[in-house]
mmCIF file of C-alpha atoms in Angstrom:
data_model
loop_
_atom_site.group_PDB
_atom_site.id
_atom_site.type_symbol
_atom_site.label_atom_id
_atom_site.label_comp_id
_atom_site.label_asym_id
_atom_site.label_seq_id
_atom_site.Cartn_x
_atom_site.Cartn_y
_atom_site.Cartn_z
ATOM 1 C CA MET A 1 0.000 0.000 0.000
ATOM 2 C CA ILE A 2 1.135 3.539 -0.816
ATOM 3 C CA ARG A 3 0.654 5.666 2.317
ATOM 4 C CA VAL A 4 -0.362 9.260 1.524
ATOM 5 C CA LEU A 5 -0.519 12.442 3.595
ATOM 6 C CA ILE A 6 -2.590 15.302 2.162
ATOM 7 C CA ALA A 7 -1.544 18.855 3.098
ATOM 8 C CA ASP A 8 -3.879 21.611 1.900
ATOM 9 C CA ASP A 9 -5.567 24.478 3.712
ATOM 10 C CA GLN A 10 -8.827 23.918 1.820
ATOM 11 C CA GLY A 11 -10.977 21.352 3.569
ATOM 12 C CA MET A 12 -12.942 20.502 0.435
ATOM 13 C CA VAL A 13 -9.736 19.726 -1.464
ATOM 14 C CA ARG A 14 -8.493 17.444 1.299
ATOM 15 C CA THR A 15 -11.853 15.695 1.507
ATOM 16 C CA GLY A 16 -12.120 15.222 -2.246
ATOM 17 C CA PHE A 17 -8.616 13.818 -2.550
ATOM 18 C CA THR A 18 -9.118 11.582 0.477
ATOM 19 C CA VAL A 19 -12.376 10.139 -0.791
ATOM 20 C CA PHE A 20 -10.979 9.261 -4.191
ATOM 21 C CA LEU A 21 -7.571 7.989 -3.125
ATOM 22 C CA SER A 22 -9.046 5.881 -0.333
ATOM 23 C CA GLY A 23 -11.049 4.068 -2.987
ATOM 24 C CA GLN A 24 -7.895 2.903 -4.761
ATOM 25 C CA PRO A 25 -6.833 -0.678 -3.967
ATOM 26 C CA ASP A 26 -3.150 0.245 -3.582
ATOM 27 C CA ILE A 27 -3.399 3.657 -1.861
ATOM 28 C CA GLU A 28 -4.163 4.530 1.765
ATOM 29 C CA VAL A 29 -4.651 8.098 3.029
ATOM 30 C CA VAL A 30 -3.043 8.015 6.465
ATOM 31 C CA GLY A 31 -3.564 11.663 7.426
ATOM 32 C CA GLU A 32 -4.370 15.259 6.546
ATOM 33 C CA ALA A 33 -2.824 18.631 7.402
ATOM 34 C CA ALA A 34 -4.294 22.123 7.084
ATOM 35 C CA ASP A 35 -1.003 24.068 7.090
ATOM 36 C CA GLY A 36 2.693 23.573 6.492
ATOM 37 C CA ARG A 37 3.697 23.205 10.113
ATOM 38 C CA GLU A 38 1.048 20.549 10.681
ATOM 39 C CA ALA A 39 2.252 18.794 7.522
ATOM 40 C CA VAL A 40 5.735 18.465 9.013
ATOM 41 C CA THR A 41 4.389 17.255 12.347
ATOM 42 C CA ARG A 42 2.094 14.711 10.713
ATOM 43 C CA ALA A 43 4.846 13.504 8.383
ATOM 44 C CA VAL A 44 7.134 12.829 11.348
ATOM 45 C CA ALA A 45 4.380 10.886 13.104
ATOM 46 C CA LEU A 46 3.132 8.941 10.076
ATOM 47 C CA SER A 47 6.165 8.513 7.771
ATOM 48 C CA PRO A 48 4.048 8.623 4.591
ATOM 49 C CA ASP A 49 5.362 7.385 1.259
ATOM 50 C CA VAL A 50 3.952 10.438 -0.536
ATOM 51 C CA VAL A 51 2.945 13.892 0.700
ATOM 52 C CA LEU A 52 0.546 15.865 -1.483
ATOM 53 C CA MET A 53 1.693 19.394 -0.632
ATOM 54 C CA ASP A 54 -0.110 22.622 -1.460
ATOM 55 C CA VAL A 55 2.142 25.651 -1.958
ATOM 56 C CA ARG A 56 0.012 28.382 -0.450
ATOM 57 C CA MET A 57 -0.775 27.471 3.128
ATOM 58 C CA PRO A 58 -0.853 29.424 6.406
ATOM 59 C CA VAL A 59 1.688 29.167 9.247
ATOM 60 C CA MET A 60 4.294 27.651 6.906
ATOM 61 C CA ASN A 61 4.112 27.564 3.102
ATOM 62 C CA GLY A 62 4.485 24.368 1.119
ATOM 63 C CA LEU A 63 8.022 25.055 -0.047
ATOM 64 C CA GLU A 64 9.401 25.464 3.459
ATOM 65 C CA ALA A 65 7.327 22.509 4.631
ATOM 66 C CA THR A 66 8.754 20.394 1.796
ATOM 67 C CA ARG A 67 12.303 21.154 2.923
ATOM 68 C CA GLU A 68 11.510 20.266 6.527
ATOM 69 C CA VAL A 69 9.564 17.108 5.671
ATOM 70 C CA LEU A 70 12.384 15.748 3.531
ATOM 71 C CA ALA A 71 14.959 16.670 6.160
ATOM 72 C CA VAL A 72 13.225 14.593 8.829
ATOM 73 C CA CYS A 73 11.596 11.981 6.539
ATOM 74 C CA PRO A 74 14.098 11.426 3.712
ATOM 75 C CA ALA A 75 12.251 8.328 2.485
ATOM 76 C CA SER A 76 9.077 10.315 1.801
ATOM 77 C CA LYS A 77 8.312 11.861 -1.583
ATOM 78 C CA VAL A 78 6.636 15.239 -2.011
ATOM 79 C CA LEU A 79 4.216 15.950 -4.833
ATOM 80 C CA ILE A 80 3.465 19.672 -5.111
ATOM 81 C CA LEU A 81 -0.149 20.709 -5.706
ATOM 82 C CA THR A 82 -0.106 23.731 -7.965
ATOM 83 C CA THR A 83 -1.898 25.778 -10.611
ATOM 84 C CA PHE A 84 -0.605 27.275 -13.840
ATOM 85 C CA ASP A 85 -0.260 30.714 -12.260
ATOM 86 C CA LEU A 86 2.414 29.524 -9.830
ATOM 87 C CA ASP A 87 5.340 29.449 -12.251
ATOM 88 C CA ASP A 88 7.599 31.297 -9.823
ATOM 89 C CA TYR A 89 7.362 28.359 -7.427
ATOM 90 C CA VAL A 90 8.491 25.681 -9.877
ATOM 91 C CA TYR A 91 12.222 26.233 -9.491
ATOM 92 C CA GLU A 92 12.164 26.656 -5.724
ATOM 93 C CA ALA A 93 9.963 23.595 -5.285
ATOM 94 C CA LEU A 94 12.480 21.443 -7.130
ATOM 95 C CA ARG A 95 15.327 23.005 -5.148
ATOM 96 C CA ALA A 96 13.404 22.098 -1.997
ATOM 97 C CA GLY A 97 13.374 18.448 -3.090
ATOM 98 C CA ALA A 98 9.897 18.015 -4.557
ATOM 99 C CA SER A 99 9.549 15.014 -6.854
ATOM 100 C CA GLY A 100 7.012 16.616 -9.142
ATOM 101 C CA PHE A 101 3.921 18.684 -9.656
ATOM 102 C CA LEU A 102 0.210 17.982 -9.895
ATOM 103 C CA LEU A 103 -2.270 20.530 -11.140
ATOM 104 C CA LYS A 104 -5.188 20.989 -8.780
ATOM 105 C CA ASP A 105 -7.622 20.576 -11.652
ATOM 106 C CA ALA A 106 -6.163 17.186 -12.593
ATOM 107 C CA SER A 107 -8.616 14.345 -13.054
ATOM 108 C CA ALA A 108 -9.108 11.697 -10.398
ATOM 109 C CA ALA A 109 -7.270 9.162 -12.555
ATOM 110 C CA GLN A 110 -4.330 11.560 -13.027
ATOM 111 C CA LEU A 111 -4.174 12.107 -9.266
ATOM 112 C CA ALA A 112 -3.908 8.383 -8.543
ATOM 113 C CA GLU A 113 -1.341 7.844 -11.285
ATOM 114 C CA ALA A 114 0.740 10.781 -10.041
ATOM 115 C CA VAL A 115 0.866 9.281 -6.563
ATOM 116 C CA ARG A 116 1.953 5.922 -7.987
ATOM 117 C CA VAL A 117 4.653 7.456 -10.200
ATOM 118 C CA VAL A 118 6.194 9.456 -7.360
ATOM 119 C CA ALA A 119 5.934 6.577 -4.887
ATOM 120 C CA ALA A 120 7.844 4.397 -7.350
ATOM 121 C CA GLY A 121 10.752 6.822 -7.214
ATOM 122 C CA ASP A 122 10.176 8.557 -10.516
ATOM 123 C CA ALA A 123 9.773 12.300 -10.993
ATOM 124 C CA LEU A 124 6.510 13.689 -12.291
ATOM 125 C CA ILE A 125 7.627 16.593 -14.442
ATOM 126 C CA ALA A 126 5.858 17.185 -17.722
ATOM 127 C CA PRO A 127 7.782 18.897 -20.542
ATOM 128 C CA ALA A 128 5.645 22.017 -20.088
ATOM 129 C CA VAL A 129 6.678 22.240 -16.433
ATOM 130 C CA THR A 130 10.322 21.741 -17.347
ATOM 131 C CA LYS A 131 10.096 24.597 -19.826
ATOM 132 C CA ARG A 132 8.777 26.830 -17.053
ATOM 133 C CA LEU A 133 11.608 25.647 -14.816
ATOM 134 C CA ILE A 134 14.163 26.586 -17.484
ATOM 135 C CA HIS A 135 12.541 29.988 -17.953
ATOM 136 C CA GLU A 136 12.648 30.626 -14.207
ATOM 137 C CA PHE A 137 16.248 29.475 -13.990
ATOM 138 C CA ALA A 138 17.229 31.876 -16.763
ATOM 139 C CA ARG A 139 15.329 34.704 -15.042
ATOM 140 C CA LEU A 140 17.266 34.077 -11.838
ATOM 141 C CA GLY A 141 20.548 34.603 -13.629
ATOM 142 C CA GLY A 142 21.249 31.372 -15.436
ATOM 143 C CA PRO A 143 23.856 28.744 -14.656
ATOM 144 C CA ARG A 144 27.522 29.143 -13.955
ATOM 145 C CA PRO A 145 29.657 29.099 -17.114
ATOM 146 C CA PRO A 146 29.928 25.520 -18.349
ATOM 147 C CA SER A 147 33.239 23.873 -17.586
ATOM 148 C CA GLY A 148 33.406 22.254 -20.998
ATOM 149 C CA ARG A 149 33.626 18.806 -19.462
ATOM 150 C CA ARG A 150 31.253 16.323 -17.926
ATOM 151 C CA PRO A 151 31.034 15.777 -14.158
ATOM 152 C CA GLU A 152 34.015 13.605 -13.284
ATOM 153 C CA GLU A 153 31.782 11.070 -11.543
ATOM 154 C CA LEU A 154 29.962 10.254 -14.785
ATOM 155 C CA THR A 155 30.916 8.330 -17.888
ATOM 156 C CA GLU A 156 30.448 10.019 -21.245
ATOM 157 C CA ARG A 157 27.226 8.088 -21.875
ATOM 158 C CA GLU A 158 25.850 8.872 -18.415
ATOM 159 C CA ALA A 159 26.508 12.586 -18.962
ATOM 160 C CA GLU A 160 24.747 12.332 -22.311
ATOM 161 C CA VAL A 161 21.733 10.743 -20.655
ATOM 162 C CA LEU A 162 21.697 13.427 -17.948
ATOM 163 C CA ILE A 163 21.623 16.163 -20.594
ATOM 164 C CA LEU A 164 18.640 14.513 -22.295
ATOM 165 C CA VAL A 165 16.856 14.103 -18.953
ATOM 166 C CA ALA A 166 17.360 17.828 -18.355
ATOM 167 C CA GLN A 167 15.724 18.489 -21.709
ATOM 168 C CA ALA A 168 12.552 16.800 -20.400
ATOM 169 C CA MET A 169 12.919 13.651 -22.469
ATOM 170 C CA SER A 170 11.367 10.431 -21.185
ATOM 171 C CA ASN A 171 13.282 7.162 -20.940
ATOM 172 C CA GLN A 172 11.544 5.987 -24.092
ATOM 173 C CA GLU A 173 12.498 9.122 -26.003
ATOM 174 C CA ILE A 174 16.087 8.909 -24.799
ATOM 175 C CA ALA A 175 16.251 5.252 -25.832
ATOM 176 C CA GLN A 176 15.058 6.124 -29.324
ATOM 177 C CA LYS A 177 17.540 8.972 -29.644
ATOM 178 C CA LEU A 178 20.512 6.907 -28.464
ATOM 179 C CA PHE A 179 19.402 3.676 -30.213
ATOM 180 C CA VAL A 180 19.481 1.647 -27.021
ATOM 181 C CA ALA A 181 16.928 -0.306 -24.994
ATOM 182 C CA GLU A 182 14.674 1.610 -22.614
ATOM 183 C CA GLN A 183 15.889 -0.569 -19.740
ATOM 184 C CA THR A 184 19.448 0.505 -20.559
ATOM 185 C CA VAL A 185 18.424 4.141 -20.242
ATOM 186 C CA LYS A 186 16.727 3.410 -16.922
ATOM 187 C CA THR A 187 19.965 1.817 -15.699
ATOM 188 C CA HIS A 188 22.002 4.848 -16.784
ATOM 189 C CA VAL A 189 19.582 7.229 -15.061
ATOM 190 C CA GLY A 190 19.810 5.198 -11.866
ATOM 191 C CA ARG A 191 23.598 5.328 -11.951
ATOM 192 C CA VAL A 192 23.580 9.081 -12.569
ATOM 193 C CA LEU A 193 21.354 9.648 -9.551
ATOM 194 C CA THR A 194 23.460 7.374 -7.351
ATOM 195 C CA LYS A 195 26.820 8.834 -8.392
ATOM 196 C CA LEU A 196 25.671 12.433 -7.974
ATOM 197 C CA GLY A 197 23.707 11.782 -4.776
ATOM 198 C CA LEU A 198 20.439 12.997 -6.280
ATOM 199 C CA ARG A 199 16.944 12.011 -5.183
ATOM 200 C CA ASP A 200 15.291 11.732 -8.586
ATOM 201 C CA ARG A 201 14.982 13.194 -12.102
ATOM 202 C CA ALA A 202 13.723 16.470 -10.663
ATOM 203 C CA GLN A 203 16.984 17.055 -8.811
ATOM 204 C CA ALA A 204 18.912 15.840 -11.862
ATOM 205 C CA ILE A 205 17.353 18.601 -13.957
ATOM 206 C CA VAL A 206 18.288 21.245 -11.406
ATOM 207 C CA PHE A 207 21.829 19.852 -11.181
ATOM 208 C CA ALA A 208 22.285 19.937 -14.959
ATOM 209 C CA TYR A 209 21.304 23.598 -15.204
ATOM 210 C CA GLU A 210 23.069 24.773 -12.062
ATOM 211 C CA THR A 211 26.379 23.246 -13.110
ATOM 212 C CA GLY A 212 26.136 24.594 -16.652
ATOM 213 C CA LEU A 213 25.985 21.136 -18.209
ATOM 214 C CA VAL A 214 22.868 22.381 -19.970
ATOM 215 C CA ARG A 215 22.005 25.997 -20.661
ATOM 216 C CA PRO A 216 18.525 27.544 -21.035
ATOM 217 C CA GLY A 217 17.499 27.420 -24.664
ATOM 218 C CA GLU A 218 19.482 24.317 -25.543
#
């Protein structure tokens, strides 16, 4: 069972999400929180697999709560609940350690699938969200000048895969581009994350832009 904590200051949102997710055979809603501070407290007590985290909450916002939750519950994954008008939060949410984003107007089926994807250790970042991330990164001043060489921890192929991940390509798309099996790409991605000490693809994207391995617009 995937254990989920729902953090949102709107009671109707929490209730709606709880009702639907509780009806899934592989998902259990173990708790709710009405603000960021309560989200941290409940996460410590419940150790959920996934936290659905709203950004705009009283007492403590979702970004700060995400940082604190992951600091005390490193095994938990955070899925940010957002709307299209929150572009400024995309970059900071990924920096805080969020594993992805879910639009609040997503369908019930998309909600359940998002929880499963994040619980499995994958990042839920659609190409459109990545484009907004890149735009925000450029607005904040862009990356440091590229060193002209790959991170020393990575092989040439692993660095190539990381660049494609940062360009919002899926494992299937990367496999097609490199003419290798999708499982091979998945193995490379796993090694990249392990060698660089990154949580998931979301952090890999941030790493690639912050180190100058990829530049906005590429």
